Amino acid sequence: GESVGLHLPTLSVQEGDNSIINCAYSNSASDYFIWYKQESGKGPQFIIDIRSNMDKRQGQRVTVLLNKTVKHLSLQIAATQPGDSAVYFCAEIPRSGTYKYIFGTGTRLKVLA
Amino acid sequence: ETGVTQSPTHLIKTRGQQVTLRCSSQSGHNTVSWYQQALGQGPQFIFQYYREEENGRGNFPPRFSGLQFPNYSSELNVNALELDDSALYLCASRQYSTDTQYFGPGTRLTVL
């Protein structure tokens, strides 16, 4: 079935550097994507979203890029800080059928001091 | 904070028992979804409720059931608990006309 996967389970980044977290999706019918941050013991926290009619969207220190040709999504975090340490999930929302979020396994981001 | 609350925070049950988890959505959010998140995995969609009726379900057996109330609260009920039901259960709410869901902190269920 359709799935959302992440290329790297763990990403270690030096504080101050930029982070890039990648995500692949398989359902070409998906038209909405969200990145969530989940800290230990907490629920997923909304970071940024993007619709399929866009290629790029920027937020505060974060940028999401969408490449529909290769079904790839990425989250870029500028000037990574210790507070960015968490597990990051991309979620895919198919256009039709049951409105449900399809999550991947997640990428753990570790920020090194 | 998302405005979505869940109770209890943690719960321990034994195999075969029944459990009820509760969620209070943001005011005005008439759609609620429940997810199961096993350790080290992404959340898996259980079902969604809109206007107090289930209108979407994932690959979960009928012993997983739910209720939604007019006051934006909801429940997840699991009967005949199995060891594999041990997980973090997440509630997420949204307005039906919007796409973005906001998650609660979750309830950690341990089945012994």
PDB file of C-alpha atoms in Angstrom:
ATOM      1  CA  GLY A   1       0.000   0.000   0.000  1.00  0.00           C
ATOM      2  CA  GLU A   2       0.952   3.626  -0.035  1.00  0.00           C
ATOM      3  CA  SER A   3       3.595   4.624   2.444  1.00  0.00           C
ATOM      4  CA  VAL A   4       5.738   7.511   3.458  1.00  0.00           C
ATOM      5  CA  GLY A   5       9.312   6.652   4.244  1.00  0.00           C
ATOM      6  CA  LEU A   6      12.365   8.489   5.452  1.00  0.00           C
ATOM      7  CA  HIS A   7      15.854   7.962   4.132  1.00  0.00           C
ATOM      8  CA  LEU A   8      17.815   8.365   7.357  1.00  0.00           C
ATOM      9  CA  PRO A   9      16.681   7.153  10.760  1.00  0.00           C
ATOM     10  CA  THR A  10      19.177   9.375  12.636  1.00  0.00           C
ATOM     11  CA  LEU A  11      20.792  12.652  11.657  1.00  0.00           C
ATOM     12  CA  SER A  12      23.515  14.287  13.753  1.00  0.00           C
ATOM     13  CA  VAL A  13      24.226  17.961  13.121  1.00  0.00           C
ATOM     14  CA  GLN A  14      26.521  20.486  14.730  1.00  0.00           C
ATOM     15  CA  GLU A  15      24.808  23.351  16.472  1.00  0.00           C
ATOM     16  CA  GLY A  16      24.571  26.300  14.100  1.00  0.00           C
ATOM     17  CA  ASP A  17      24.714  24.189  10.956  1.00  0.00           C
ATOM     18  CA  ASN A  18      21.798  23.631   8.634  1.00  0.00           C
ATOM     19  CA  SER A  19      19.836  20.362   8.773  1.00  0.00           C
ATOM     20  CA  ILE A  20      18.119  18.600   5.921  1.00  0.00           C
ATOM     21  CA  ILE A  21      15.638  15.829   6.601  1.00  0.00           C
ATOM     22  CA  ASN A  22      14.309  13.859   3.660  1.00  0.00           C
ATOM     23  CA  CYS A  23      11.104  11.979   3.009  1.00  0.00           C
ATOM     24  CA  ALA A  24       9.838   9.887   0.101  1.00  0.00           C
ATOM     25  CA  TYR A  25       6.192   9.258  -0.628  1.00  0.00           C
ATOM     26  CA  SER A  26       4.587   6.815  -3.018  1.00  0.00           C
ATOM     27  CA  ASN A  27       1.019   8.065  -3.507  1.00  0.00           C
ATOM     28  CA  SER A  28       0.880  10.443  -6.450  1.00  0.00           C
ATOM     29  CA  ALA A  29      -2.689  11.326  -5.421  1.00  0.00           C
ATOM     30  CA  SER A  30      -1.492  13.034  -2.252  1.00  0.00           C
ATOM     31  CA  ASP A  31      -1.927  16.772  -2.399  1.00  0.00           C
ATOM     32  CA  TYR A  32      -1.058  17.932   1.082  1.00  0.00           C
ATOM     33  CA  PHE A  33       2.042  17.325   3.181  1.00  0.00           C
ATOM     34  CA  ILE A  34       2.995  18.292   6.705  1.00  0.00           C
ATOM     35  CA  TRP A  35       6.155  18.096   8.749  1.00  0.00           C
ATOM     36  CA  TYR A  36       5.753  17.360  12.440  1.00  0.00           C
ATOM     37  CA  LYS A  37       8.257  17.515  15.275  1.00  0.00           C
ATOM     38  CA  GLN A  38       7.867  15.120  18.162  1.00  0.00           C
ATOM     39  CA  GLU A  39       9.816  15.510  21.355  1.00  0.00           C
ATOM     40  CA  SER A  40      10.117  12.717  23.864  1.00  0.00           C
ATOM     41  CA  GLY A  41       6.875  12.114  25.725  1.00  0.00           C
ATOM     42  CA  LYS A  42       4.899  14.600  23.643  1.00  0.00           C
ATOM     43  CA  GLY A  43       2.527  14.498  20.720  1.00  0.00           C
ATOM     44  CA  PRO A  44       3.523  15.591  17.203  1.00  0.00           C
ATOM     45  CA  GLN A  45       3.841  19.350  16.842  1.00  0.00           C
ATOM     46  CA  PHE A  46       2.995  21.055  13.546  1.00  0.00           C
ATOM     47  CA  ILE A  47       6.020  22.684  11.900  1.00  0.00           C
ATOM     48  CA  ILE A  48       5.128  23.549   8.328  1.00  0.00           C
ATOM     49  CA  ASP A  49       2.892  22.344   5.523  1.00  0.00           C
ATOM     50  CA  ILE A  50       2.866  22.467   1.750  1.00  0.00           C
ATOM     51  CA  ARG A  51       0.324  21.723  -0.942  1.00  0.00           C
ATOM     52  CA  SER A  52       1.022  19.899  -4.156  1.00  0.00           C
ATOM     53  CA  ASN A  53       0.628  23.062  -6.244  1.00  0.00           C
ATOM     54  CA  MET A  54       3.722  24.518  -4.566  1.00  0.00           C
ATOM     55  CA  ASP A  55       7.415  23.592  -4.750  1.00  0.00           C
ATOM     56  CA  LYS A  56       8.674  25.483  -1.753  1.00  0.00           C
ATOM     57  CA  ARG A  57       7.378  27.063   1.385  1.00  0.00           C
ATOM     58  CA  GLN A  58       9.278  28.939   4.052  1.00  0.00           C
ATOM     59  CA  GLY A  59       8.607  29.447   7.712  1.00  0.00           C
ATOM     60  CA  GLN A  60      10.674  30.686  10.568  1.00  0.00           C
ATOM     61  CA  ARG A  61      14.061  28.965  10.152  1.00  0.00           C
ATOM     62  CA  VAL A  62      12.381  26.125   8.262  1.00  0.00           C
ATOM     63  CA  THR A  63      11.831  25.483   4.580  1.00  0.00           C
ATOM     64  CA  VAL A  64       9.930  22.632   2.988  1.00  0.00           C
ATOM     65  CA  LEU A  65      10.679  21.572  -0.570  1.00  0.00           C
ATOM     66  CA  LEU A  66       8.404  19.360  -2.623  1.00  0.00           C
ATOM     67  CA  ASN A  67       9.536  17.548  -5.758  1.00  0.00           C
ATOM     68  CA  LYS A  68       6.475  15.858  -7.229  1.00  0.00           C
ATOM     69  CA  THR A  69       8.434  14.394 -10.130  1.00  0.00           C
ATOM     70  CA  VAL A  70      10.385  12.078  -7.838  1.00  0.00           C
ATOM     71  CA  LYS A  71       7.857  12.137  -4.985  1.00  0.00           C
ATOM     72  CA  HIS A  72      10.286  13.627  -2.540  1.00  0.00           C
ATOM     73  CA  LEU A  73       9.838  16.008   0.352  1.00  0.00           C
ATOM     74  CA  SER A  74      12.514  17.675   2.457  1.00  0.00           C
ATOM     75  CA  LEU A  75      12.650  19.818   5.555  1.00  0.00           C
ATOM     76  CA  GLN A  76      15.487  22.276   5.925  1.00  0.00           C
ATOM     77  CA  ILE A  77      16.239  23.774   9.310  1.00  0.00           C
ATOM     78  CA  ALA A  78      18.560  26.762   9.317  1.00  0.00           C
ATOM     79  CA  ALA A  79      21.046  27.378  12.131  1.00  0.00           C
ATOM     80  CA  THR A  80      20.071  24.238  14.011  1.00  0.00           C
ATOM     81  CA  GLN A  81      19.701  24.711  17.745  1.00  0.00           C
ATOM     82  CA  PRO A  82      19.723  22.236  20.669  1.00  0.00           C
ATOM     83  CA  GLY A  83      15.966  22.710  20.985  1.00  0.00           C
ATOM     84  CA  ASP A  84      15.561  21.257  17.501  1.00  0.00           C
ATOM     85  CA  SER A  85      16.596  17.826  18.782  1.00  0.00           C
ATOM     86  CA  ALA A  86      13.558  15.594  18.257  1.00  0.00           C
ATOM     87  CA  VAL A  87      12.037  13.058  15.905  1.00  0.00           C
ATOM     88  CA  TYR A  88      10.690  14.550  12.700  1.00  0.00           C
ATOM     89  CA  PHE A  89       7.870  13.004  10.706  1.00  0.00           C
ATOM     90  CA  CYS A  90       6.504  13.833   7.329  1.00  0.00           C
ATOM     91  CA  ALA A  91       2.810  13.152   6.840  1.00  0.00           C
ATOM     92  CA  GLU A  92       1.076  12.615   3.534  1.00  0.00           C
ATOM     93  CA  ILE A  93      -2.610  13.291   3.016  1.00  0.00           C
ATOM     94  CA  PRO A  94      -4.158  11.616  -0.033  1.00  0.00           C
ATOM     95  CA  ARG A  95      -6.647  13.663  -1.999  1.00  0.00           C
ATOM     96  CA  SER A  96      -9.352  10.993  -2.063  1.00  0.00           C
ATOM     97  CA  GLY A  97     -10.720   8.330   0.203  1.00  0.00           C
ATOM     98  CA  THR A  98     -10.604   8.448   3.959  1.00  0.00           C
ATOM     99  CA  TYR A  99      -9.061  11.633   5.192  1.00  0.00           C
ATOM    100  CA  LYS A 100      -6.095  10.240   7.082  1.00  0.00           C
ATOM    101  CA  TYR A 101      -2.519  11.216   7.603  1.00  0.00           C
ATOM    102  CA  ILE A 102       0.042   8.651   6.492  1.00  0.00           C
ATOM    103  CA  PHE A 103       3.218   8.926   8.523  1.00  0.00           C
ATOM    104  CA  GLY A 104       6.641   7.499   7.963  1.00  0.00           C
ATOM    105  CA  THR A 105       8.854   6.003  10.646  1.00  0.00           C
ATOM    106  CA  GLY A 106      10.543   9.303  11.453  1.00  0.00           C
ATOM    107  CA  THR A 107      14.062  10.742  11.560  1.00  0.00           C
ATOM    108  CA  ARG A 108      15.766  11.487  14.828  1.00  0.00           C
ATOM    109  CA  LEU A 109      17.690  14.758  14.733  1.00  0.00           C
ATOM    110  CA  LYS A 110      20.540  15.080  17.215  1.00  0.00           C
ATOM    111  CA  VAL A 111      22.124  18.479  17.634  1.00  0.00           C
ATOM    112  CA  LEU A 112      25.733  18.339  18.774  1.00  0.00           C
ATOM    113  CA  ALA A 113      27.106  21.158  20.904  1.00  0.00           C
TER     114      ALA A 113
ATOM    115  CA  GLU B   1       0.105  24.372  22.917  1.00  0.00           C
ATOM    116  CA  THR B   2      -2.404  22.823  20.544  1.00  0.00           C
ATOM    117  CA  GLY B   3      -5.462  23.057  22.768  1.00  0.00           C
ATOM    118  CA  VAL B   4      -5.977  19.303  22.501  1.00  0.00           C
ATOM    119  CA  THR B   5      -5.818  17.436  25.793  1.00  0.00           C
ATOM    120  CA  GLN B   6      -5.832  13.738  26.569  1.00  0.00           C
ATOM    121  CA  SER B   7      -6.328  11.642  29.671  1.00  0.00           C
ATOM    122  CA  PRO B   8      -4.936   9.735  31.338  1.00  0.00           C
ATOM    123  CA  THR B   9      -1.267  10.365  30.625  1.00  0.00           C
ATOM    124  CA  HIS B  10      -0.236   6.818  31.369  1.00  0.00           C
ATOM    125  CA  LEU B  11      -2.195   3.618  31.853  1.00  0.00           C
ATOM    126  CA  ILE B  12      -1.305   0.030  32.644  1.00  0.00           C
ATOM    127  CA  LYS B  13      -3.701  -2.803  31.856  1.00  0.00           C
ATOM    128  CA  THR B  14      -3.516  -6.574  31.609  1.00  0.00           C
ATOM    129  CA  ARG B  15      -4.253  -8.691  28.586  1.00  0.00           C
ATOM    130  CA  GLY B  16      -7.975  -9.220  28.014  1.00  0.00           C
ATOM    131  CA  GLN B  17      -9.073  -6.078  29.822  1.00  0.00           C
ATOM    132  CA  GLN B  18     -10.891  -3.129  28.304  1.00  0.00           C
ATOM    133  CA  VAL B  19      -9.687   0.475  28.261  1.00  0.00           C
ATOM    134  CA  THR B  20     -11.195   3.898  27.546  1.00  0.00           C
ATOM    135  CA  LEU B  21      -9.009   6.823  26.547  1.00  0.00           C
ATOM    136  CA  ARG B  22     -10.303  10.374  26.439  1.00  0.00           C
ATOM    137  CA  CYS B  23      -9.629  13.432  24.341  1.00  0.00           C
ATOM    138  CA  SER B  24     -10.809  17.009  24.457  1.00  0.00           C
ATOM    139  CA  SER B  25     -10.501  18.857  21.173  1.00  0.00           C
ATOM    140  CA  GLN B  26     -10.080  22.536  20.462  1.00  0.00           C
ATOM    141  CA  SER B  27     -13.330  24.445  20.552  1.00  0.00           C
ATOM    142  CA  GLY B  28     -14.844  24.468  17.096  1.00  0.00           C
ATOM    143  CA  HIS B  29     -12.934  21.430  15.896  1.00  0.00           C
ATOM    144  CA  ASN B  30     -15.681  19.099  14.779  1.00  0.00           C
ATOM    145  CA  THR B  31     -13.439  16.362  13.412  1.00  0.00           C
ATOM    146  CA  VAL B  32     -11.315  14.105  15.567  1.00  0.00           C
ATOM    147  CA  SER B  33      -8.958  11.319  14.596  1.00  0.00           C
ATOM    148  CA  TRP B  34      -7.188   8.717  16.688  1.00  0.00           C
ATOM    149  CA  TYR B  35      -3.757   7.281  15.968  1.00  0.00           C
ATOM    150  CA  GLN B  36      -1.691   4.482  17.461  1.00  0.00           C
ATOM    151  CA  GLN B  37       2.054   5.041  17.690  1.00  0.00           C
ATOM    152  CA  ALA B  38       4.189   2.041  18.555  1.00  0.00           C
ATOM    153  CA  LEU B  39       7.633   2.685  19.976  1.00  0.00           C
ATOM    154  CA  GLY B  40      10.017   3.865  17.271  1.00  0.00           C
ATOM    155  CA  GLN B  41       7.282   4.101  14.639  1.00  0.00           C
ATOM    156  CA  GLY B  42       5.166   6.777  13.064  1.00  0.00           C
ATOM    157  CA  PRO B  43       1.530   7.196  14.075  1.00  0.00           C
ATOM    158  CA  GLN B  44      -0.945   4.827  12.417  1.00  0.00           C
ATOM    159  CA  PHE B  45      -4.469   6.011  11.654  1.00  0.00           C
ATOM    160  CA  ILE B  46      -7.183   4.198  13.620  1.00  0.00           C
ATOM    161  CA  PHE B  47     -10.347   6.103  12.705  1.00  0.00           C
ATOM    162  CA  GLN B  48     -11.919   9.509  12.310  1.00  0.00           C
ATOM    163  CA  TYR B  49     -15.161  10.954  13.674  1.00  0.00           C
ATOM    164  CA  TYR B  50     -17.178  13.831  12.279  1.00  0.00           C
ATOM    165  CA  ARG B  51     -20.455  15.019  13.760  1.00  0.00           C
ATOM    166  CA  GLU B  52     -20.422  12.104  16.183  1.00  0.00           C
ATOM    167  CA  GLU B  53     -20.192   9.462  13.479  1.00  0.00           C
ATOM    168  CA  GLU B  54     -17.247   7.409  12.277  1.00  0.00           C
ATOM    169  CA  ASN B  55     -16.413   8.446   8.710  1.00  0.00           C
ATOM    170  CA  GLY B  56     -13.106   6.737   8.084  1.00  0.00           C
ATOM    171  CA  ARG B  57     -11.169   3.792   9.473  1.00  0.00           C
ATOM    172  CA  GLY B  58      -7.686   2.359   9.155  1.00  0.00           C
ATOM    173  CA  ASN B  59      -6.589  -1.275   9.401  1.00  0.00           C
ATOM    174  CA  PHE B  60      -7.706  -1.854  12.971  1.00  0.00           C
ATOM    175  CA  PRO B  61     -10.098  -4.577  14.199  1.00  0.00           C
ATOM    176  CA  PRO B  62     -13.601  -3.845  15.506  1.00  0.00           C
ATOM    177  CA  ARG B  63     -12.451  -4.147  19.106  1.00  0.00           C
ATOM    178  CA  PHE B  64     -11.156  -0.605  18.563  1.00  0.00           C
ATOM    179  CA  SER B  65     -14.159   1.685  18.763  1.00  0.00           C
ATOM    180  CA  GLY B  66     -14.856   5.297  19.475  1.00  0.00           C
ATOM    181  CA  LEU B  67     -17.329   7.953  20.421  1.00  0.00           C
ATOM    182  CA  GLN B  68     -17.501  11.669  19.731  1.00  0.00           C
ATOM    183  CA  PHE B  69     -19.611  14.035  21.810  1.00  0.00           C
ATOM    184  CA  PRO B  70     -21.184  17.421  21.013  1.00  0.00           C
ATOM    185  CA  ASN B  71     -18.845  19.204  23.418  1.00  0.00           C
ATOM    186  CA  TYR B  72     -15.790  18.387  21.227  1.00  0.00           C
ATOM    187  CA  SER B  73     -14.675  15.531  23.452  1.00  0.00           C
ATOM    188  CA  SER B  74     -14.171  11.979  22.271  1.00  0.00           C
ATOM    189  CA  GLU B  75     -13.250   8.507  23.476  1.00  0.00           C
ATOM    190  CA  LEU B  76     -11.249   5.588  22.171  1.00  0.00           C
ATOM    191  CA  ASN B  77     -12.297   2.207  23.506  1.00  0.00           C
ATOM    192  CA  VAL B  78     -10.261  -0.942  23.123  1.00  0.00           C
ATOM    193  CA  ASN B  79     -11.691  -4.303  24.142  1.00  0.00           C
ATOM    194  CA  ALA B  80      -9.891  -7.571  24.781  1.00  0.00           C
ATOM    195  CA  LEU B  81      -6.509  -5.920  25.085  1.00  0.00           C
ATOM    196  CA  GLU B  82      -3.518  -7.650  23.554  1.00  0.00           C
ATOM    197  CA  LEU B  83       0.162  -7.183  24.314  1.00  0.00           C
ATOM    198  CA  ASP B  84       0.663  -5.537  20.913  1.00  0.00           C
ATOM    199  CA  ASP B  85      -1.811  -2.825  21.858  1.00  0.00           C
ATOM    200  CA  SER B  86       0.915  -1.284  24.009  1.00  0.00           C
ATOM    201  CA  ALA B  87       1.584   2.075  22.372  1.00  0.00           C
ATOM    202  CA  LEU B  88       1.121   5.829  22.538  1.00  0.00           C
ATOM    203  CA  TYR B  89      -2.427   6.739  21.521  1.00  0.00           C
ATOM    204  CA  LEU B  90      -2.805  10.132  19.948  1.00  0.00           C
ATOM    205  CA  CYS B  91      -5.877  12.216  19.389  1.00  0.00           C
ATOM    206  CA  ALA B  92      -5.891  14.882  16.683  1.00  0.00           C
ATOM    207  CA  SER B  93      -8.565  17.446  15.929  1.00  0.00           C
ATOM    208  CA  ARG B  94      -9.379  19.887  13.144  1.00  0.00           C
ATOM    209  CA  GLN B  95     -12.179  21.869  11.621  1.00  0.00           C
ATOM    210  CA  TYR B  96     -13.778  19.822   8.874  1.00  0.00           C
ATOM    211  CA  SER B  97     -13.198  22.579   6.307  1.00  0.00           C
ATOM    212  CA  THR B  98      -9.467  22.693   6.983  1.00  0.00           C
ATOM    213  CA  ASP B  99      -6.698  20.156   6.467  1.00  0.00           C
ATOM    214  CA  THR B 100      -4.379  20.724   9.392  1.00  0.00           C
ATOM    215  CA  GLN B 101      -4.748  18.474  12.405  1.00  0.00           C
ATOM    216  CA  TYR B 102      -3.438  19.353  15.837  1.00  0.00           C
ATOM    217  CA  PHE B 103      -2.323  16.559  18.097  1.00  0.00           C
ATOM    218  CA  GLY B 104      -2.697  16.051  21.804  1.00  0.00           C
ATOM    219  CA  PRO B 105       0.143  14.820  24.030  1.00  0.00           C
ATOM    220  CA  GLY B 106      -1.052  11.227  23.883  1.00  0.00           C
ATOM    221  CA  THR B 107      -1.829   8.467  26.350  1.00  0.00           C
ATOM    222  CA  ARG B 108       0.836   5.843  26.926  1.00  0.00           C
ATOM    223  CA  LEU B 109      -0.871   2.458  27.253  1.00  0.00           C
ATOM    224  CA  THR B 110       1.055  -0.539  28.533  1.00  0.00           C
ATOM    225  CA  VAL B 111      -0.545  -3.983  28.332  1.00  0.00           C
ATOM    226  CA  LEU B 112       1.003  -6.660  30.545  1.00  0.00           C
TER     227      LEU B 112
END
